Backbone as CSV, one residue per row, in Angstrom:
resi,resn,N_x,N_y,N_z,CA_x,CA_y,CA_z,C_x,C_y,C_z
1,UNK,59.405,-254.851,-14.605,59.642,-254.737,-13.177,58.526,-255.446,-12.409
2,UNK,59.154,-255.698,-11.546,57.961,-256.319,-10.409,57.487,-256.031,-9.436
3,UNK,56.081,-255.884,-9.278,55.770,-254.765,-8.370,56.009,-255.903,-6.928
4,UNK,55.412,-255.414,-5.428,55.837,-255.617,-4.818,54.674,-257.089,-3.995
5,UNK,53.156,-256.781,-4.932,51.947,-257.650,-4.907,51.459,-257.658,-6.031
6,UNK,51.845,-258.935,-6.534,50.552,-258.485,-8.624,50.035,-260.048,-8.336
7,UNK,49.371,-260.195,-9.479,48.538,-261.721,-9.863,49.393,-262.429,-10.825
8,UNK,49.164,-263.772,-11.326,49.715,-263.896,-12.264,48.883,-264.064,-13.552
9,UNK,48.441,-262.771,-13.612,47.595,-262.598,-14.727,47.861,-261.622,-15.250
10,UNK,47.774,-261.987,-16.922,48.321,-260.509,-17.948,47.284,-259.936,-18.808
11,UNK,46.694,-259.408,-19.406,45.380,-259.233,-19.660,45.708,-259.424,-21.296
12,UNK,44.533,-259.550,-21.780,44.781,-260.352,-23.463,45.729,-259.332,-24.212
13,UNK,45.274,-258.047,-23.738,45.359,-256.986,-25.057,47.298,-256.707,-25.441
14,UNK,47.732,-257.159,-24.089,49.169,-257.335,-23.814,49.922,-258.174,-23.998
15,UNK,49.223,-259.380,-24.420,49.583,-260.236,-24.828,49.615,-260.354,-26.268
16,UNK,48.590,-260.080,-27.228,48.605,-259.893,-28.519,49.784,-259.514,-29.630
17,UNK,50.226,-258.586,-29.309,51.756,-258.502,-30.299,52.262,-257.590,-29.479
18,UNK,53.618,-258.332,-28.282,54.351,-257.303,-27.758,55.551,-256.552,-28.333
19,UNK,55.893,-257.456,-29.195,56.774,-257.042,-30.034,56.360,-255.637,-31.230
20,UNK,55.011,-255.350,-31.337,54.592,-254.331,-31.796,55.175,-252.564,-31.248
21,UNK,55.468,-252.516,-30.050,55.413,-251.561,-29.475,57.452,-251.014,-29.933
22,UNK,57.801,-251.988,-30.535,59.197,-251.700,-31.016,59.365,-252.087,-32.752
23,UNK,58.701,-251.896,-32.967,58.274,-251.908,-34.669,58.790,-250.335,-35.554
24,UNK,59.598,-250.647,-36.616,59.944,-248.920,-37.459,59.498,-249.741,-38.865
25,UNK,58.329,-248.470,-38.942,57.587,-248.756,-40.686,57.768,-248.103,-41.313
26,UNK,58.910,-246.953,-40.701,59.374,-245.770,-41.605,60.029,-246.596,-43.217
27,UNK,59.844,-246.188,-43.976,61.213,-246.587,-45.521,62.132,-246.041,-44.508
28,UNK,62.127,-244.874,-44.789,63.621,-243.812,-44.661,64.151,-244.475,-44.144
29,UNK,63.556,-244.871,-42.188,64.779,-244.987,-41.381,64.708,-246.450,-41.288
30,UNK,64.055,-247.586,-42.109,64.553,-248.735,-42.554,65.676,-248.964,-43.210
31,UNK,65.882,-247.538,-44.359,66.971,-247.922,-45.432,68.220,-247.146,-44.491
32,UNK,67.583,-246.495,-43.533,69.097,-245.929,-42.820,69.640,-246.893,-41.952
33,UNK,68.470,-247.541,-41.024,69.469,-248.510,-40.681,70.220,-249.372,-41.399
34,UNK,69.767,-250.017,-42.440,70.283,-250.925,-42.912,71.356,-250.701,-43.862
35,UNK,71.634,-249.501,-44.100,72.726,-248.478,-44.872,73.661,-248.370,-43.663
36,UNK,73.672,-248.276,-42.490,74.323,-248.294,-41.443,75.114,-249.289,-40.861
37,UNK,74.444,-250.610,-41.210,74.963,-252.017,-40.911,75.710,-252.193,-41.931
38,UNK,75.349,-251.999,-42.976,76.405,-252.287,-44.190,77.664,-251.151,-43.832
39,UNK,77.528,-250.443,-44.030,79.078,-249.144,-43.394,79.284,-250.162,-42.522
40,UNK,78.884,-250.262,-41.201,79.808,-251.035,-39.755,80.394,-252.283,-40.178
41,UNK,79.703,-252.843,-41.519,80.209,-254.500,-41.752,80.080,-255.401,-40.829
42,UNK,78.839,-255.153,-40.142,78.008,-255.755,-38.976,77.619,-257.374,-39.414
43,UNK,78.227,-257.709,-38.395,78.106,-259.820,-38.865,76.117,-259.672,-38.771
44,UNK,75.455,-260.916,-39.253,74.322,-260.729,-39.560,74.416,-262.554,-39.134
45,UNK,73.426,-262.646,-38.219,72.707,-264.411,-38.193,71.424,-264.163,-38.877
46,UNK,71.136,-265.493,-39.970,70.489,-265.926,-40.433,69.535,-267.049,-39.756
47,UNK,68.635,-266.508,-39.125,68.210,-267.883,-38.094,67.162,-268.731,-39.204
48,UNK,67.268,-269.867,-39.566,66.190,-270.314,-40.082,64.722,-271.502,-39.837
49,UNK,63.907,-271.039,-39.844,62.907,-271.648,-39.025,63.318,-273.234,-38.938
50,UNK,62.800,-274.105,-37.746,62.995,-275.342,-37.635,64.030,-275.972,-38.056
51,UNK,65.227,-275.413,-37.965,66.738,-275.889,-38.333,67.882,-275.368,-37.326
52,UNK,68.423,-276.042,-36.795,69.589,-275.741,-36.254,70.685,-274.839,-36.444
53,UNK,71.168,-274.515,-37.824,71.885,-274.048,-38.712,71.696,-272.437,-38.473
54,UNK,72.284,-271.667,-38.531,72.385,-270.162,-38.390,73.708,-270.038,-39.276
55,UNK,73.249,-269.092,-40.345,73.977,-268.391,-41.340,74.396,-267.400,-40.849
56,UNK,75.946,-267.249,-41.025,76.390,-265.941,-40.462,76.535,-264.917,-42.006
57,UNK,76.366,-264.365,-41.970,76.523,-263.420,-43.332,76.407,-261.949,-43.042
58,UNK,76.779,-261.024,-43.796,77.088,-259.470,-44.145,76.059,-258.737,-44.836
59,UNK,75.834,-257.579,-44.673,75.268,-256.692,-45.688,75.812,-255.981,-46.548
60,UNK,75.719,-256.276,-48.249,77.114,-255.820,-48.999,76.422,-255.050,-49.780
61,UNK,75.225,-254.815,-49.850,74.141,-253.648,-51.050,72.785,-253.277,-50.045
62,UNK,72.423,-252.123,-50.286,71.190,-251.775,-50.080,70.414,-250.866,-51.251
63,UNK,69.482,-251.799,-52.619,69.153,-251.609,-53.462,67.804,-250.619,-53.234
64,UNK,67.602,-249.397,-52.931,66.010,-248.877,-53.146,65.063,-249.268,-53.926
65,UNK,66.129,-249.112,-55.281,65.327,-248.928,-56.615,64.691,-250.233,-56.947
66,UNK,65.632,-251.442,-56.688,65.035,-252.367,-56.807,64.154,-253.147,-55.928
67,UNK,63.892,-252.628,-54.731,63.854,-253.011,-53.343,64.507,-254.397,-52.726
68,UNK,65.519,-253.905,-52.721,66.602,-255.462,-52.702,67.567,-255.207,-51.302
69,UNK,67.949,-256.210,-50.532,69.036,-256.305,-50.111,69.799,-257.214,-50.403
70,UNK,71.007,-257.092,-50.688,71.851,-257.860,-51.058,72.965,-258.358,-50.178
71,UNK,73.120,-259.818,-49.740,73.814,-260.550,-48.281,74.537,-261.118,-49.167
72,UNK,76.299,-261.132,-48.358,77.088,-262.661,-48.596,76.434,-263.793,-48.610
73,UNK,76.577,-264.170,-49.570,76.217,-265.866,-49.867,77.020,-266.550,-48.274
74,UNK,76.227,-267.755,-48.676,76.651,-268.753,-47.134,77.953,-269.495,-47.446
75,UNK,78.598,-269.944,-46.035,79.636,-270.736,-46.468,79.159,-272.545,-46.917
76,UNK,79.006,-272.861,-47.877,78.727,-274.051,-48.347,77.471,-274.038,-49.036
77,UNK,77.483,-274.823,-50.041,75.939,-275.018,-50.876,74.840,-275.723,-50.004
78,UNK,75.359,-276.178,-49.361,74.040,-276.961,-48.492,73.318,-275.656,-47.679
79,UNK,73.927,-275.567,-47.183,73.266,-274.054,-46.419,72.483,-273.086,-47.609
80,UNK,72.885,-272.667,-48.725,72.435,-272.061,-49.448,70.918,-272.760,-49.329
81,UNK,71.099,-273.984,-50.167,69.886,-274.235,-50.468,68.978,-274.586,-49.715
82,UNK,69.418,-274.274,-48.378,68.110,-274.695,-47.499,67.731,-273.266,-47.091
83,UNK,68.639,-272.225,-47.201,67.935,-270.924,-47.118,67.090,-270.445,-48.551
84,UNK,67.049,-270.938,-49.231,66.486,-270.719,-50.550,65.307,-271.813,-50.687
85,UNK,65.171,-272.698,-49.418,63.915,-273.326,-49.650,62.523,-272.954,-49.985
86,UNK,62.652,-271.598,-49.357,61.293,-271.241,-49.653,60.676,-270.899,-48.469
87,UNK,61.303,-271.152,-47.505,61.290,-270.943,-45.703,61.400,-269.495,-45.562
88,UNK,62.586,-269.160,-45.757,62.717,-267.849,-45.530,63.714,-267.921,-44.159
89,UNK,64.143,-266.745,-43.380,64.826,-266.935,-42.371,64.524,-265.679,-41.162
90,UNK,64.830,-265.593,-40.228,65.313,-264.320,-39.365,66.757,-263.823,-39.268
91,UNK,66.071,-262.451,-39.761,67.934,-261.685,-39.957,67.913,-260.618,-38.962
92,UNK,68.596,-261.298,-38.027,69.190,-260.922,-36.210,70.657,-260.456,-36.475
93,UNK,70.966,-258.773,-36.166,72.365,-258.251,-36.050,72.065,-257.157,-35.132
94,UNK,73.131,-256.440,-34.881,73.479,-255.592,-33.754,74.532,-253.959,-34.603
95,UNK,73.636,-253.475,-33.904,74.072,-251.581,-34.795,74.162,-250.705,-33.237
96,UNK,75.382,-250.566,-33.040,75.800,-250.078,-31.468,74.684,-249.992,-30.583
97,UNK,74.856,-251.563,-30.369,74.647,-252.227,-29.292,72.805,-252.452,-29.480
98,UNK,72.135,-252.281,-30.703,70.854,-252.138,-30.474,70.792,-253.264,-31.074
99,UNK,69.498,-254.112,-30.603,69.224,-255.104,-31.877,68.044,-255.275,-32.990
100,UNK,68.926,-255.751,-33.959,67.487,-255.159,-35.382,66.954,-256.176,-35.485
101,UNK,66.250,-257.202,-35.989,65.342,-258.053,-36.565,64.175,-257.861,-37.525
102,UNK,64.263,-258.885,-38.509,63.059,-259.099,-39.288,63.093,-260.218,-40.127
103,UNK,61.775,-260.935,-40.039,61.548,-262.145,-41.330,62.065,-261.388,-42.468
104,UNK,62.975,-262.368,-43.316,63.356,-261.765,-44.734,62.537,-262.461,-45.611
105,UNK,61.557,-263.377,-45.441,60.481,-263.876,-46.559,61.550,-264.591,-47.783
106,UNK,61.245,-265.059,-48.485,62.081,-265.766,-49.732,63.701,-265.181,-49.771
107,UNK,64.301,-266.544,-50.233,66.001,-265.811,-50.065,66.501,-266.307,-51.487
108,UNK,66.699,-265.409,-52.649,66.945,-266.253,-53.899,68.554,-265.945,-54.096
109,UNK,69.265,-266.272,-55.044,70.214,-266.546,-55.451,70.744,-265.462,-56.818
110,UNK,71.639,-264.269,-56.775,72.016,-263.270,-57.688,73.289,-263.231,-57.538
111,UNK,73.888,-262.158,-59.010,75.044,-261.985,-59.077,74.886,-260.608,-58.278
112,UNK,76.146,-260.750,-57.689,76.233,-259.155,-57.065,77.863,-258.500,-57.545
113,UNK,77.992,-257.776,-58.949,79.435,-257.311,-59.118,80.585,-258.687,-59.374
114,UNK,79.777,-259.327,-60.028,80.312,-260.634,-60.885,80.619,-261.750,-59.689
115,UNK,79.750,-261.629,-58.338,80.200,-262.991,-57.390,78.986,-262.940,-57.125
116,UNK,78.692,-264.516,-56.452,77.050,-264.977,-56.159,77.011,-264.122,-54.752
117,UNK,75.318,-263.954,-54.653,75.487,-263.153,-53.338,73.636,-263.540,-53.330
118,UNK,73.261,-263.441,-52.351,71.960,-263.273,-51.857,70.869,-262.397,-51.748
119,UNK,69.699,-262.362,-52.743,68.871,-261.728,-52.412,67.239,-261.190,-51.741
120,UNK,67.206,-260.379,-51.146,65.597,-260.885,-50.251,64.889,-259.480,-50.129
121,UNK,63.959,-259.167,-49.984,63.552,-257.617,-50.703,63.545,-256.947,-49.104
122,UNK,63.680,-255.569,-49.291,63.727,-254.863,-48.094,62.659,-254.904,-47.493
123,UNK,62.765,-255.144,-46.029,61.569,-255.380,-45.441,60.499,-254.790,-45.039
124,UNK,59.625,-254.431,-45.199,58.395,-253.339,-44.717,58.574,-253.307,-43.665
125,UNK,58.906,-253.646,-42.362,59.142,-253.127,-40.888,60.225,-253.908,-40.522
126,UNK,60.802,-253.926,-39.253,61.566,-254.260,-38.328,61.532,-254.079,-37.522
127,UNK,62.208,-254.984,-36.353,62.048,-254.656,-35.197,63.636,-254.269,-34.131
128,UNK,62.915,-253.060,-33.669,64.246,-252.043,-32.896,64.672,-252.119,-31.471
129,UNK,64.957,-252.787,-30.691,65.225,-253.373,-29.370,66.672,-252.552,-29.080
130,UNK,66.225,-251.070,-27.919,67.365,-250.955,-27.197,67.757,-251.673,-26.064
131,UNK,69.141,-251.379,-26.044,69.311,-252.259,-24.765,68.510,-252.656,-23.310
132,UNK,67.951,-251.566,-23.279,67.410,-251.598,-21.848,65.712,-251.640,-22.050
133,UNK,65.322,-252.057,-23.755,64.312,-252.456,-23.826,64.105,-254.145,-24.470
134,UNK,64.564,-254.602,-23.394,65.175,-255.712,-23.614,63.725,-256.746,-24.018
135,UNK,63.123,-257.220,-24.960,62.285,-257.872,-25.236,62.257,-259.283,-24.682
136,UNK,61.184,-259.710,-23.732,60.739,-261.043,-22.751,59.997,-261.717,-23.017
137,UNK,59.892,-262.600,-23.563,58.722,-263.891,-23.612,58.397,-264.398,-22.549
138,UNK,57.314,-265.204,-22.231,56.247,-265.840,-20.906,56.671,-266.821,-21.413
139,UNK,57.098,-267.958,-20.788,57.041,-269.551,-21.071,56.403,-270.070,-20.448
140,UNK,56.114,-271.215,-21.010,54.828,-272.474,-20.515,55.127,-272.297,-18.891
141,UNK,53.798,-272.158,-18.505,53.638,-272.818,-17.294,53.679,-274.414,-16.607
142,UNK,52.414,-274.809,-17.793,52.558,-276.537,-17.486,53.865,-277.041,-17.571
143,UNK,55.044,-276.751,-18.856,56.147,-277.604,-18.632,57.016,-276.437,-18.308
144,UNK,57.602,-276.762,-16.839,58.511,-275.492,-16.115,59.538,-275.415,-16.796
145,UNK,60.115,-274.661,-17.472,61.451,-274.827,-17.706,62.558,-274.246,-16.885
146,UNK,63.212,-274.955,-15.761,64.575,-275.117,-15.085,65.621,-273.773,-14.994
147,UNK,66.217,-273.309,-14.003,67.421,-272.833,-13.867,67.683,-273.585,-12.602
148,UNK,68.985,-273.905,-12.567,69.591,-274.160,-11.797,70.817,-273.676,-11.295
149,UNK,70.673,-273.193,-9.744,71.461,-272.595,-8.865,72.433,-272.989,-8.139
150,UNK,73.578,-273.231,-8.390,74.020,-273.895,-7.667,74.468,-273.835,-5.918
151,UNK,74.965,-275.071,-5.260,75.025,-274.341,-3.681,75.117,-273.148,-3.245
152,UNK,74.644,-272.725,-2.369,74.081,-271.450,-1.665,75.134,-271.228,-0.821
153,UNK,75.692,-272.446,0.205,76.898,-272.367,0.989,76.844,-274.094,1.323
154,UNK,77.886,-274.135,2.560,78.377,-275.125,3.050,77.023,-275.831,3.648
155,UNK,76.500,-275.184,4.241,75.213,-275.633,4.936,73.874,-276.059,4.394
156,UNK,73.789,-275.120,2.815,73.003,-275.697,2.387,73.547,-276.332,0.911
157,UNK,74.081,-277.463,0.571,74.718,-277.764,-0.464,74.238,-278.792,-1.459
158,UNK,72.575,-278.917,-1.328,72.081,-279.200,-2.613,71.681,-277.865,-3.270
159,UNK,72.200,-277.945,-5.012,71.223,-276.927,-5.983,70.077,-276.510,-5.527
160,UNK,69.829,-275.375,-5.915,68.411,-274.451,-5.798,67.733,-275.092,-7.377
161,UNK,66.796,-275.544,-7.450,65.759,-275.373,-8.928,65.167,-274.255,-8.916
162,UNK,65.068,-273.450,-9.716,64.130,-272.507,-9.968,63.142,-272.776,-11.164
163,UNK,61.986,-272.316,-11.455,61.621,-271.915,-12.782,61.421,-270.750,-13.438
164,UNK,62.235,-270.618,-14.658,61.844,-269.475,-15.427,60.601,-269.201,-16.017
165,UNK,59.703,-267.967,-15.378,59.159,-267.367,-15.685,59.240,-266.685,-17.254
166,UNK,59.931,-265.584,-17.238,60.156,-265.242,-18.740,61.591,-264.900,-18.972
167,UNK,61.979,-264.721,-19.897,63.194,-264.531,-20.519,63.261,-263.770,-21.626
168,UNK,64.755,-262.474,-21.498,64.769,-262.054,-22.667,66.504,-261.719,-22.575
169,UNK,67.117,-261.093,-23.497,68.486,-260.830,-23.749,69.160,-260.082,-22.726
170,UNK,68.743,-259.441,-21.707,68.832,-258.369,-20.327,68.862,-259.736,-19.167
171,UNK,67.988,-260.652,-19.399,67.506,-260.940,-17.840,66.233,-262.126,-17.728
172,UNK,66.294,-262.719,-16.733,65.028,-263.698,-16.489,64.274,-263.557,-15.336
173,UNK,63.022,-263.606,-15.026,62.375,-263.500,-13.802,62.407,-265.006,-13.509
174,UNK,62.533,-265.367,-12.237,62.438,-266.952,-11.364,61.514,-267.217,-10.768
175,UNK,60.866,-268.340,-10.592,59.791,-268.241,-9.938,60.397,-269.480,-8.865
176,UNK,60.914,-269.102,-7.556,61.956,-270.066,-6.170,60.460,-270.601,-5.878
177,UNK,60.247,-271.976,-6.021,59.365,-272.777,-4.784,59.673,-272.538,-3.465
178,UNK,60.861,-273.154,-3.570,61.721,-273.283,-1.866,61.773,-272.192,-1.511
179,UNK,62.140,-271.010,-1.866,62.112,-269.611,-1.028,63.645,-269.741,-0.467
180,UNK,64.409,-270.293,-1.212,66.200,-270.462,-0.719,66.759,-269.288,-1.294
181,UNK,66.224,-269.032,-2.445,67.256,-267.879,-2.949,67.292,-266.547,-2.328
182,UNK,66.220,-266.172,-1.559,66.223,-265.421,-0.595,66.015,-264.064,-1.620
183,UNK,65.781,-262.674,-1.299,64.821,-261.919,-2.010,66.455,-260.375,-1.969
184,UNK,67.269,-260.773,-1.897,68.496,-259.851,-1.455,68.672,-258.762,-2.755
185,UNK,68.519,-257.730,-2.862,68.482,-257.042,-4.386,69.685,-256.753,-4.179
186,UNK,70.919,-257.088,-4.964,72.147,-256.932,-5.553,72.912,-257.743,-5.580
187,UNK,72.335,-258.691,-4.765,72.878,-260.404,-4.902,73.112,-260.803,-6.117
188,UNK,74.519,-261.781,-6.525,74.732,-261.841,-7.583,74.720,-263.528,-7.529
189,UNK,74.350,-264.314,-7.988,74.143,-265.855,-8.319,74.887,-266.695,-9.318
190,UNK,76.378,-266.933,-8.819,76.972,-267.503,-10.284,76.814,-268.714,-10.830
191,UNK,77.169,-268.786,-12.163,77.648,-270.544,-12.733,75.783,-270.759,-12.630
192,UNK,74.664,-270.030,-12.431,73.087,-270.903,-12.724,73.328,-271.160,-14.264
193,UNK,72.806,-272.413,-14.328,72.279,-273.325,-15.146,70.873,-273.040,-16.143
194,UNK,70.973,-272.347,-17.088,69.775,-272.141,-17.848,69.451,-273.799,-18.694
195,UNK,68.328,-274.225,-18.654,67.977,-275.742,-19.251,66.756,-275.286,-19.559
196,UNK,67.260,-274.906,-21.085,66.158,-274.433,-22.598,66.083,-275.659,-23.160
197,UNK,65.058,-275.681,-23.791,64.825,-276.900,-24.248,65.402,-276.673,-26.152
198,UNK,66.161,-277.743,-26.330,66.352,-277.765,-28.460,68.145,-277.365,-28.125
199,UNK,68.442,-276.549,-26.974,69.873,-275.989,-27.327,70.553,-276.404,-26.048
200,UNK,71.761,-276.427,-26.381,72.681,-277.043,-25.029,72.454,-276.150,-23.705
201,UNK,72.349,-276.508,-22.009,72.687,-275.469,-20.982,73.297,-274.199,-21.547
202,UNK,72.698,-273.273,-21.061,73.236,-271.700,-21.185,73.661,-271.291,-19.825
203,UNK,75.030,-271.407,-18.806,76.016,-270.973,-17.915,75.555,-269.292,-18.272
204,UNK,75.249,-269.074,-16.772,74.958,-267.586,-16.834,74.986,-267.210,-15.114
205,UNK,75.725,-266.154,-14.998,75.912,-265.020,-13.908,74.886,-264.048,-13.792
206,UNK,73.866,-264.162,-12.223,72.471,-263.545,-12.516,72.390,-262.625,-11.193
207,UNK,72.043,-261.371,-11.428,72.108,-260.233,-10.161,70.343,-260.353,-10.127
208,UNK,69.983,-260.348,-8.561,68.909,-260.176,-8.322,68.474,-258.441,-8.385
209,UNK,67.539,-258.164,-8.937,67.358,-256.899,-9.187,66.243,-256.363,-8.178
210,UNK,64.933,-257.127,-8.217,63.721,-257.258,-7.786,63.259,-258.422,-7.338
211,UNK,62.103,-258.503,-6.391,61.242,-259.521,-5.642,59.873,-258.940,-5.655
212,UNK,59.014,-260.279,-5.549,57.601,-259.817,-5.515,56.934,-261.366,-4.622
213,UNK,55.800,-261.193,-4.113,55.271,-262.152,-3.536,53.725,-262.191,-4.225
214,UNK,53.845,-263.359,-5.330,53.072,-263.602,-6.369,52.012,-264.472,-5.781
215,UNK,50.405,-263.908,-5.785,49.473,-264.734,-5.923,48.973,-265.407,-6.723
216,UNK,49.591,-266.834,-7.161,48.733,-267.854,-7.493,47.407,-268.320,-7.941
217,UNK,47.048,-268.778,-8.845,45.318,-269.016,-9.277,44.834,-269.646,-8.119
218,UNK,45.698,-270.520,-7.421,45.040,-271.661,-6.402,44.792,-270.382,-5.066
219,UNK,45.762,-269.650,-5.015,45.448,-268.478,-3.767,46.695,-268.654,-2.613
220,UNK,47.549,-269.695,-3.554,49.055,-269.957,-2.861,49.956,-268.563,-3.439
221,UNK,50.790,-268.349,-2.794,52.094,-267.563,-2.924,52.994,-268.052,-3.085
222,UNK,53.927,-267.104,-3.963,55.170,-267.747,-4.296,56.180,-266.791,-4.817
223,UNK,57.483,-266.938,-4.723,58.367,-265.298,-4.452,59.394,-265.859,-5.935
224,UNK,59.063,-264.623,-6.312,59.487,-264.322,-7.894,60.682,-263.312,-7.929
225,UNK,61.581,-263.712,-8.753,62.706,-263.085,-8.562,62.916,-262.266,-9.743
226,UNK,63.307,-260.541,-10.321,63.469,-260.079,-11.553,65.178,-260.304,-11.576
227,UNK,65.979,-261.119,-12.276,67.546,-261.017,-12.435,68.236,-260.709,-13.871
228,UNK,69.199,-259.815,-13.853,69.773,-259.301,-14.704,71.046,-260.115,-14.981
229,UNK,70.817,-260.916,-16.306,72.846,-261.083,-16.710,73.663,-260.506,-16.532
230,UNK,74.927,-261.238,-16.078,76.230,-260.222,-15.792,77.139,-260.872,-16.403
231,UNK,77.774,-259.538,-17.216,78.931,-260.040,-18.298,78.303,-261.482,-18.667
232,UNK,77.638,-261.306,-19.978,77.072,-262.119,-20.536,77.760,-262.458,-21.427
233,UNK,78.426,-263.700,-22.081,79.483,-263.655,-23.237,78.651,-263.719,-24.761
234,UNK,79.284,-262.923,-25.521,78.390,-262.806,-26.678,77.598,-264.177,-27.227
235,UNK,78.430,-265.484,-26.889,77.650,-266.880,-27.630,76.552,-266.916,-26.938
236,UNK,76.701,-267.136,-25.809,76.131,-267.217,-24.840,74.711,-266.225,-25.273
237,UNK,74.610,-264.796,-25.043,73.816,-264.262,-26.357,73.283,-264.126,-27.100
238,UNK,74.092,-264.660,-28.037,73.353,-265.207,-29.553,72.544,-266.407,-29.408
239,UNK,72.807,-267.098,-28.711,71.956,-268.109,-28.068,70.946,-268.003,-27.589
240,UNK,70.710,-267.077,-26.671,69.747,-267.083,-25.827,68.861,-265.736,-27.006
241,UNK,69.199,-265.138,-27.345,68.529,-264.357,-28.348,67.734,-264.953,-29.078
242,UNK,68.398,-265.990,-30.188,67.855,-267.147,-31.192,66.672,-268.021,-30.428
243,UNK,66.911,-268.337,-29.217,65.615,-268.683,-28.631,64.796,-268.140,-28.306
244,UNK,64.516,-266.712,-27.867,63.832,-265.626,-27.494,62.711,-265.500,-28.217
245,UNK,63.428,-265.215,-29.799,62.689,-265.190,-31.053,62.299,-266.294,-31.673
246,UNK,62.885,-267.608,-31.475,62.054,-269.095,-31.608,60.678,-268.903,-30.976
247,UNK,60.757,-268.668,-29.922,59.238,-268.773,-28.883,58.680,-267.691,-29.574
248,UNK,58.703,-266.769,-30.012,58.040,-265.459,-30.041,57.543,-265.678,-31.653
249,UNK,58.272,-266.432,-32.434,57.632,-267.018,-33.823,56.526,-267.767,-33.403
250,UNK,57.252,-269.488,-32.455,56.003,-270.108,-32.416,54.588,-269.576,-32.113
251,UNK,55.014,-268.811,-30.783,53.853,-268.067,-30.604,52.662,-267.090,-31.583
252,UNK,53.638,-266.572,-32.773,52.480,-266.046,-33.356,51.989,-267.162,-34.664
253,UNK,52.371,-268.047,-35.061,52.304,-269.034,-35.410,51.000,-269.793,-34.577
254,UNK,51.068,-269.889,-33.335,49.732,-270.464,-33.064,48.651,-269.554,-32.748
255,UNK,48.794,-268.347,-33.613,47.554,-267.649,-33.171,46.494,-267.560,-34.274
């Protein structure tokens, strides 16, 4: 949320691993969730680092004894073997309506009940994202990355640019130069233009929730918008999810 006067400053200790604060290191309720996804027959993306490609696959075993999980093999050998590179992947699914994640570390190749199937050992943690704890990344400042608004009305009928501030699966904060979008909380903004960088425009319907009038390092102001997706379509989603957690790898990657 955004208060109504802040800085744009976050202090280190908050920055360090936010994703920590939604972490389960339980076994138990590791093997329950994941005993749970397998019952629902919950589709499973395979995101794999620095590749385009996302494996859709299932959870068809949850081994204790061996500490194994066992996934549908991919559709095609090429895919196999680039998940078996040695890379490893992110295994992103959804258990009413929550979302799970975790690096699966090495992905090798087993029989599972006389058909090939996939194996990668159960993971020592995961991460548990309810809906309304919708996990946000900070993006670069130096290179802005874009939403675009389209006409406001008749009168004013060039696009609004905005820049996104942060982003997560709920919602994006804006940071309006122009001060066009105006600060209206329940205002709804259709057809904006998300321009992520690596993946095609993401078309998204955005309710203004919150406003704040942000002081600047230079000691300029500038009016920041908190907006919530509306009826978000699941690709659309999975998309913007898969990038969420791109940034949130690189990021610990350069630490």
């Amino acid at each position: 949320m955004l208060s109504p006067m802040q800085t744009d400053e976050t202090p280190d200790s908050e920055r360090e691993d936010p994703l920590s604060h939604y972490a389960v290191h339980s076994r138990s309720e590791i093997l329950f969730l994941l005993r749970a996804i397998q019952q629902q027959k919950g589709l499973v993306n395979l995101d794999m680092p620095g590749s385009r490609q996302i494996v859709v696959t299932s959870v068809i075993a949850v081994d204790e004894a061996a500490n194994a999980l066992i996934l549908d093999v991919a559709r095609g050998d090429a895919l196999n073997r680039e998940l078996m590179s040695g890379k490893g992947a992110d295994f992103i699914t959804q258990l009413n309506g929550v979302s799970i994640t975790f690096a699966t570390g090495p992905v090798t190749l087993c029989d599972f009940e006389k058909l090939p199937a996939l194996r990668i050992a159960l993971p020592k943690s995961l991460i548990r994202l309810q809906r309304r704890e919708h996990f946000r990344v900070a993006l670069p400042i130096a290179r802005p990355i874009k939403c675009i608004v389209p006409a406001l009305s008749e009168d004013e009928p060039e696009p609004v640019t905005a820049h996104i501030v942060d982003i997560g699966g709920g919602g994006v904060a804006l940071a309006d130069p122009s001060g066009r979008l105006g600060n209206d909380a329940g205002r709804i903004l259709e057809n904006c233009r998300l321009l992520l960088p690596e993946i095609d425009p993401v078309t998204v319907s955005l309710e203004i929730r919150n406003s704040a009038q942000i002081r600047l390092l230079n000691g300029a102001f500038q009016t920041r918008l908190g907006c919530m997706f509306v009826n978000l379509p699941k690709d659309a989603a999975a998309m913007l999810q898969r990038f969420v957690m791109n940034i949130e790898r690189e990021r610990r990657n350069s630490l």
